[in-house]
mmCIF file of C-alpha atoms in Angstrom:
data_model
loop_
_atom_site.group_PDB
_atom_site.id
_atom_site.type_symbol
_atom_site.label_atom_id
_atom_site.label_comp_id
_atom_site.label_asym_id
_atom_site.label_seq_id
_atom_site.Cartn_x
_atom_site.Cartn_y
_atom_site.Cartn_z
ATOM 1 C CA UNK A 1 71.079 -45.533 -69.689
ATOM 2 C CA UNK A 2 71.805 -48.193 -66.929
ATOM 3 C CA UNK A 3 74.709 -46.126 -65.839
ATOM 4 C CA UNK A 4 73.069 -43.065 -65.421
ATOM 5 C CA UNK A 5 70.250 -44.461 -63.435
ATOM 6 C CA UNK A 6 72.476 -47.052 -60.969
ATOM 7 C CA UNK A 7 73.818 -43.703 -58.950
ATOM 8 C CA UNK A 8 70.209 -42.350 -58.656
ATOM 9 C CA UNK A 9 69.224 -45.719 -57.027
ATOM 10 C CA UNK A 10 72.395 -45.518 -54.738
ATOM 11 C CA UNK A 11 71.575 -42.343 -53.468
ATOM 12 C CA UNK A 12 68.174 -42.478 -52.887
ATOM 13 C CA UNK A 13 69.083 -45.812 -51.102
ATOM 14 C CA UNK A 14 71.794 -44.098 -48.936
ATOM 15 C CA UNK A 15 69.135 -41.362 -47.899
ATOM 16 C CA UNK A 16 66.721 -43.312 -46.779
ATOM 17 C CA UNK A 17 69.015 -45.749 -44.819
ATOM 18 C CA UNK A 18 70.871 -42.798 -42.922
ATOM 19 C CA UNK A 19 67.206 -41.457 -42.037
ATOM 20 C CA UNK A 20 66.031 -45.061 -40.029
ATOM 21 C CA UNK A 21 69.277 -45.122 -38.565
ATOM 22 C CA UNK A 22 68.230 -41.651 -37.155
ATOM 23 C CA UNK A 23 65.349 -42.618 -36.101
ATOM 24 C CA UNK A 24 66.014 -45.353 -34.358
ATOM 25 C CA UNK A 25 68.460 -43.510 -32.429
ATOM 26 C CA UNK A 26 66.100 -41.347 -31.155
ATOM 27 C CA UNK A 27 63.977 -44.034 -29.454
ATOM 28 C CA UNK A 28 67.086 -45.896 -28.037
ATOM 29 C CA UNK A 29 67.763 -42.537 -26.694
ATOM 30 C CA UNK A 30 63.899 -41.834 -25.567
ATOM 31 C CA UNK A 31 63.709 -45.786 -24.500
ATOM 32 C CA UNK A 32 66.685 -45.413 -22.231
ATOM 33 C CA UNK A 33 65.440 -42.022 -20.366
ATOM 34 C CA UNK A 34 62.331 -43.798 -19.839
ATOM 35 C CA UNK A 35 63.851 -47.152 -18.356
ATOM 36 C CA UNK A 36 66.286 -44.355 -15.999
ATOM 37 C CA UNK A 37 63.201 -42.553 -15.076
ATOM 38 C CA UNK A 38 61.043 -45.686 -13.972
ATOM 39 C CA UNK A 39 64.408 -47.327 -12.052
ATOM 40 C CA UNK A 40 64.685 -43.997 -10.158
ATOM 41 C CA UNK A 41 60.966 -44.167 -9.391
ATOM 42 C CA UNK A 42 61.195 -47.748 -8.095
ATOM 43 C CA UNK A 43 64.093 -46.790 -6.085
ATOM 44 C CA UNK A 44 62.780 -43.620 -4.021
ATOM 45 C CA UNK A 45 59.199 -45.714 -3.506
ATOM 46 C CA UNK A 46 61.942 -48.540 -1.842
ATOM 47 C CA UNK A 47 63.286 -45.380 0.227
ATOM 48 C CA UNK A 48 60.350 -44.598 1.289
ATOM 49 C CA UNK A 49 59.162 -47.922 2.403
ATOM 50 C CA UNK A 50 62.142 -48.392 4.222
ATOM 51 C CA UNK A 51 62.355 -45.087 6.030
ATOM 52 C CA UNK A 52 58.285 -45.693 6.621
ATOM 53 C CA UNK A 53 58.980 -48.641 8.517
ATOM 54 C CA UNK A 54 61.624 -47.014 10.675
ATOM 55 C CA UNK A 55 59.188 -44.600 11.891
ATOM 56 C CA UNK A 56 56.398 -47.786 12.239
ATOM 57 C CA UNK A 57 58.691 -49.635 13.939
ATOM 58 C CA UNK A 58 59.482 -47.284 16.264
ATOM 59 C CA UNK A 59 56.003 -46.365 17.398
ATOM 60 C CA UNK A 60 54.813 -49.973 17.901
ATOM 61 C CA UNK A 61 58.442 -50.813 19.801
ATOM 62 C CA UNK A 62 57.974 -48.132 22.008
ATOM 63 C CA UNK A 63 53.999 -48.823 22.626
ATOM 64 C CA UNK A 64 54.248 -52.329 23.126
ATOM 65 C CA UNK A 65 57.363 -53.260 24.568
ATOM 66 C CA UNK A 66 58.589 -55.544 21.710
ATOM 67 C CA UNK A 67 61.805 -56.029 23.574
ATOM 68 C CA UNK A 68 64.463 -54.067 20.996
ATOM 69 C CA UNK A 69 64.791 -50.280 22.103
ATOM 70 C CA UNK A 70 61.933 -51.110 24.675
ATOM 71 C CA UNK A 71 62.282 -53.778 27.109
ATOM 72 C CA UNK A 72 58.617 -55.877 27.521
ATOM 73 C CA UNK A 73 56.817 -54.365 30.205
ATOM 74 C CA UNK A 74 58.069 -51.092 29.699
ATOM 75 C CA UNK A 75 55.808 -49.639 26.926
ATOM 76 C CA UNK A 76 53.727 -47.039 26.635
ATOM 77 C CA UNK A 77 50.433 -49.299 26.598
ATOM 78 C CA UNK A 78 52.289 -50.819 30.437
ATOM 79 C CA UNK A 79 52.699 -47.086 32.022
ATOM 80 C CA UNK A 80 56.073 -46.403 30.040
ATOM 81 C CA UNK A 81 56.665 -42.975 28.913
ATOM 82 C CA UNK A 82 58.472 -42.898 25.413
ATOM 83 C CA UNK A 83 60.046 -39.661 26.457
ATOM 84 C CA UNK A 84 61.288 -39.953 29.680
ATOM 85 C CA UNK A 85 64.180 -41.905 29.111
ATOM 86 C CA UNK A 86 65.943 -40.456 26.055
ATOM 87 C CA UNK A 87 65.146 -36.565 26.894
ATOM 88 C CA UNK A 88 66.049 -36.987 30.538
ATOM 89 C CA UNK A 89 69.565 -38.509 29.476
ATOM 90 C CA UNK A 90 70.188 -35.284 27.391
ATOM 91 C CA UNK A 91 73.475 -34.481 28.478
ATOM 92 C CA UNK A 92 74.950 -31.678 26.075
ATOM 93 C CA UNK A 93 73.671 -28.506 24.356
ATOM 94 C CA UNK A 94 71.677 -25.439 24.856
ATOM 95 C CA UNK A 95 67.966 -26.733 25.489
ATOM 96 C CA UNK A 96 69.675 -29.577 28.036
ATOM 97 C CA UNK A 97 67.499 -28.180 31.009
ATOM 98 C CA UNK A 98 64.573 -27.672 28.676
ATOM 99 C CA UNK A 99 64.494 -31.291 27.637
ATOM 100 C CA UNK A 100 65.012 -32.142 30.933
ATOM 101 C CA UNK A 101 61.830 -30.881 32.077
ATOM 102 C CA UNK A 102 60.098 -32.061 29.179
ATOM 103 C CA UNK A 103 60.743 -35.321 29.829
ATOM 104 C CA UNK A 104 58.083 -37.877 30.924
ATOM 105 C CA UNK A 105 55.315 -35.313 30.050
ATOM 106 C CA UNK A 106 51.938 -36.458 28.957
ATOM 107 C CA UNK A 107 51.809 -34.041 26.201
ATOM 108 C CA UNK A 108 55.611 -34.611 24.978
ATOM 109 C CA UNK A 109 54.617 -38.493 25.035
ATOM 110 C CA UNK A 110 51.580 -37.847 22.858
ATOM 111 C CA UNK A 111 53.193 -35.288 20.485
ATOM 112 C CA UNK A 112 56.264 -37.526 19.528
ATOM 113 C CA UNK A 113 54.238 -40.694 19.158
ATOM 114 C CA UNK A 114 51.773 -39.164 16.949
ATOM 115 C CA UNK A 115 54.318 -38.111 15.466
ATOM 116 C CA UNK A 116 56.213 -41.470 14.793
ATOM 117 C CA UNK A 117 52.961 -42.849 13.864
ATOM 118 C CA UNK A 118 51.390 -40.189 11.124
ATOM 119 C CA UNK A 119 55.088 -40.024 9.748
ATOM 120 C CA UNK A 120 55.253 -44.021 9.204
ATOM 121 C CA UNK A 121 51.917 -44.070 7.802
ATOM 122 C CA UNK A 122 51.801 -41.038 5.152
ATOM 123 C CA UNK A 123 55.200 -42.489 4.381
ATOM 124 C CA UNK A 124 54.148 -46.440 3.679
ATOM 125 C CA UNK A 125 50.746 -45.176 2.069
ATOM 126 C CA UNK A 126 52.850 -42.710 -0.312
ATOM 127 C CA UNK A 127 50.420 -39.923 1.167
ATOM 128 C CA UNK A 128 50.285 -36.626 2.565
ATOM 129 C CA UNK A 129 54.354 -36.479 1.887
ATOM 130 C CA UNK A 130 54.628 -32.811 2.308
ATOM 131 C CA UNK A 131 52.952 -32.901 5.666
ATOM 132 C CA UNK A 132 55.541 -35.800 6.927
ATOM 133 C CA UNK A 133 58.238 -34.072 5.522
ATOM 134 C CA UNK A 134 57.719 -30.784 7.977
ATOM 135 C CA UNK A 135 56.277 -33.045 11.304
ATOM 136 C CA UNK A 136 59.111 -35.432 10.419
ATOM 137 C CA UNK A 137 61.601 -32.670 9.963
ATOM 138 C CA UNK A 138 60.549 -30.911 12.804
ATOM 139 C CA UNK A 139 61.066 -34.087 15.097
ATOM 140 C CA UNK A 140 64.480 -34.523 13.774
ATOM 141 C CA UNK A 141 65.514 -31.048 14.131
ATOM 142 C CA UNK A 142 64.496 -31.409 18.187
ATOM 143 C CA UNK A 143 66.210 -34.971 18.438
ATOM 144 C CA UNK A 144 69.833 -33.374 16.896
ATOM 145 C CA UNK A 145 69.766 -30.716 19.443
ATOM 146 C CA UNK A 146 68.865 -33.251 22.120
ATOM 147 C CA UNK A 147 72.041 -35.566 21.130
ATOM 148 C CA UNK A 148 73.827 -31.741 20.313
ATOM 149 C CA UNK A 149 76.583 -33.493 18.295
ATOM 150 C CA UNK A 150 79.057 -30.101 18.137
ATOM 151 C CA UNK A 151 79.876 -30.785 21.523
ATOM 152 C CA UNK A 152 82.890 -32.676 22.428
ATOM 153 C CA UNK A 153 82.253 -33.297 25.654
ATOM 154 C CA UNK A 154 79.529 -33.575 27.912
ATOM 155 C CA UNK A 155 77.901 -31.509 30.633
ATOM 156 C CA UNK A 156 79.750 -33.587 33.299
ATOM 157 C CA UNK A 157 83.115 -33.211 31.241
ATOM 158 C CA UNK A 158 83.046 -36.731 29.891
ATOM 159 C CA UNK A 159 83.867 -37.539 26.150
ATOM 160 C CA UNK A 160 80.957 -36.645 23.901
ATOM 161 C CA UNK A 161 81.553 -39.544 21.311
ATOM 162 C CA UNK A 162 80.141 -37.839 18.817
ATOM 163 C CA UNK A 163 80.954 -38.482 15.237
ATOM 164 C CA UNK A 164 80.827 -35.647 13.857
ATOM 165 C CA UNK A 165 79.439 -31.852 14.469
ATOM 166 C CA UNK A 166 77.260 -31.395 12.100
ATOM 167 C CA UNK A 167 75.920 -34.669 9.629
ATOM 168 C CA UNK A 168 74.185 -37.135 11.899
ATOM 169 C CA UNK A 169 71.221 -39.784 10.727
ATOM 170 C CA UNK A 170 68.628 -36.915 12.567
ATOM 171 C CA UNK A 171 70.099 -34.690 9.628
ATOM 172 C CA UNK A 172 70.104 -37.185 7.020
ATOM 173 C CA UNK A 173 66.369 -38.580 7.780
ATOM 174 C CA UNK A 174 65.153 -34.785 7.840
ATOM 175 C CA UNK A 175 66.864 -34.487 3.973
ATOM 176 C CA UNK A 176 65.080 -38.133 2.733
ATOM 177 C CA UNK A 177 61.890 -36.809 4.281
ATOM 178 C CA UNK A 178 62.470 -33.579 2.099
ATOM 179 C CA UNK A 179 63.342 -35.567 -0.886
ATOM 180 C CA UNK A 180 60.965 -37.885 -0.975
ATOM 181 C CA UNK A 181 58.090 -34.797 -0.984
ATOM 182 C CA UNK A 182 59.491 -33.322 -3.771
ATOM 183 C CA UNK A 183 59.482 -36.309 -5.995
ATOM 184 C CA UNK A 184 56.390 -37.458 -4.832
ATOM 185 C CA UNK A 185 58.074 -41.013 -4.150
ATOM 186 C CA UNK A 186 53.874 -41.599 -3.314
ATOM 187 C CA UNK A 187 52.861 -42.349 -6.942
ATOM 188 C CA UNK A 188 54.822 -45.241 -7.702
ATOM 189 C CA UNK A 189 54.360 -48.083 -5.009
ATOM 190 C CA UNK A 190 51.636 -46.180 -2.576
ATOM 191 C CA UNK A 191 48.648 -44.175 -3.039
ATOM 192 C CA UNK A 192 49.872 -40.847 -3.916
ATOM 193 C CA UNK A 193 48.357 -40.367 -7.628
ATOM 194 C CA UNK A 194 44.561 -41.349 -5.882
ATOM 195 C CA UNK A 195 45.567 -38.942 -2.816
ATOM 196 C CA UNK A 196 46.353 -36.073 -4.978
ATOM 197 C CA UNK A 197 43.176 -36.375 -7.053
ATOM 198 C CA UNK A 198 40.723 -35.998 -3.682
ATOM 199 C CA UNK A 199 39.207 -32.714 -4.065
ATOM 200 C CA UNK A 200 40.178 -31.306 -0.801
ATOM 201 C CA UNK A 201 43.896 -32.246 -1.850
ATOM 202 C CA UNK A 202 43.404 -30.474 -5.576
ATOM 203 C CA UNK A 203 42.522 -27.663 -3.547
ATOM 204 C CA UNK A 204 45.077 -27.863 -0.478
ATOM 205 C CA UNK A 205 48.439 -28.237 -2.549
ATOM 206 C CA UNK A 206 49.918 -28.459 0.763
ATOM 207 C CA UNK A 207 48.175 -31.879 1.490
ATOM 208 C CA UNK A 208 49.711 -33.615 -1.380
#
């Protein structure tokens, strides 16, 4: 009788010893996604907080004067114009003569500090990404044609310097910008789960 019953009891054993093994395999597996997915999440809120403060730091440099890309004195707040400089110097490239007169104008200065300034902010806040991803874009898109990097040389046939034709940071900041929309890098480390659940936002998908 005993030897009958001990390879019941060995099965039954083996059965249920294979099925916990499954099991538990299932939430390492489910456990690990979920650690991959909140590391990733941690990661583009850190890219966005960077690349926020590069567009901050960039308004308040060029309003104030801090002394880095803008020498004291020479900020907007003194009589500076944060266009004048860097579109007048355009030296290469179709729209050279167009920049040129664009440069120094009240309504260029406005336009590309507002933009520096709503860009850093939806961007820090986690906010309104979609929106900073086309203003930010578009401001990137006009600042690689300014610098024109396919050109090897100049207008005054000096070296061009550039690096390479195509890829420059202008390019690569546009594709973050991009990237960090369609995640919605906003809901982990900034406002963007509150933002999206404002009723104007619910009903403006473009807002979120």
């Amino acid at each position: 009788m005993a030897v009958h019953e001990h390879p019941h009891r060995s099965s039954g054993f083996r059965v249920s010893f294979r099925r916990n093994r499954t099991g538990s395999s299932s939430e390492l597996a489910v456990s690990a996604v979920s650690d991959t997915d909140t590391v990733g999440a941690y990661v583009l809120a850190s890219l966005r907080l960077v690349t926020g403060f590069v567009f901050l730091w960039a308004f308040l440099d060029k309003t104030f004067g801090l002394g880095y890309a803008t020498p004291s004195g020479k900020g907007w707040i003194d009589g500076g114009s944060p266009t004048k400089g860097f579109l007048s110097s355009v030296a290469a490239g179709p729209l050279e003569s167009t920049f040129h007169s664009w440069a120094g104008d009240t309504w260029a200065d406005w336009l590309f500090m507002l933009g520096l300034l709503g860009v850093g902010l939806a961007l820090t806040a986690g906010v309104a990404l979609r929106l900073a991803a086309v203003a930010g874009t578009a401001m990137m898109a006009l600042m690689w044609m300014a610098e024109w990097p396919p050109a090897k040389h100049l207008s005054d046939g000096s070296v061009s310097m550039s690096t390479n034709p195509f890829a420059d940071y202008h390019l690569i900041y546009a594709v973050v910008l991009i990237a960090l929309a369609v995640a919605a890098a906003g809901d982990t480390l900034g406002l963007g789960r509150l933002w999206a659940r404002l009723p104007f936002v619910r009903t403006n998908a473009w807002l979120r």
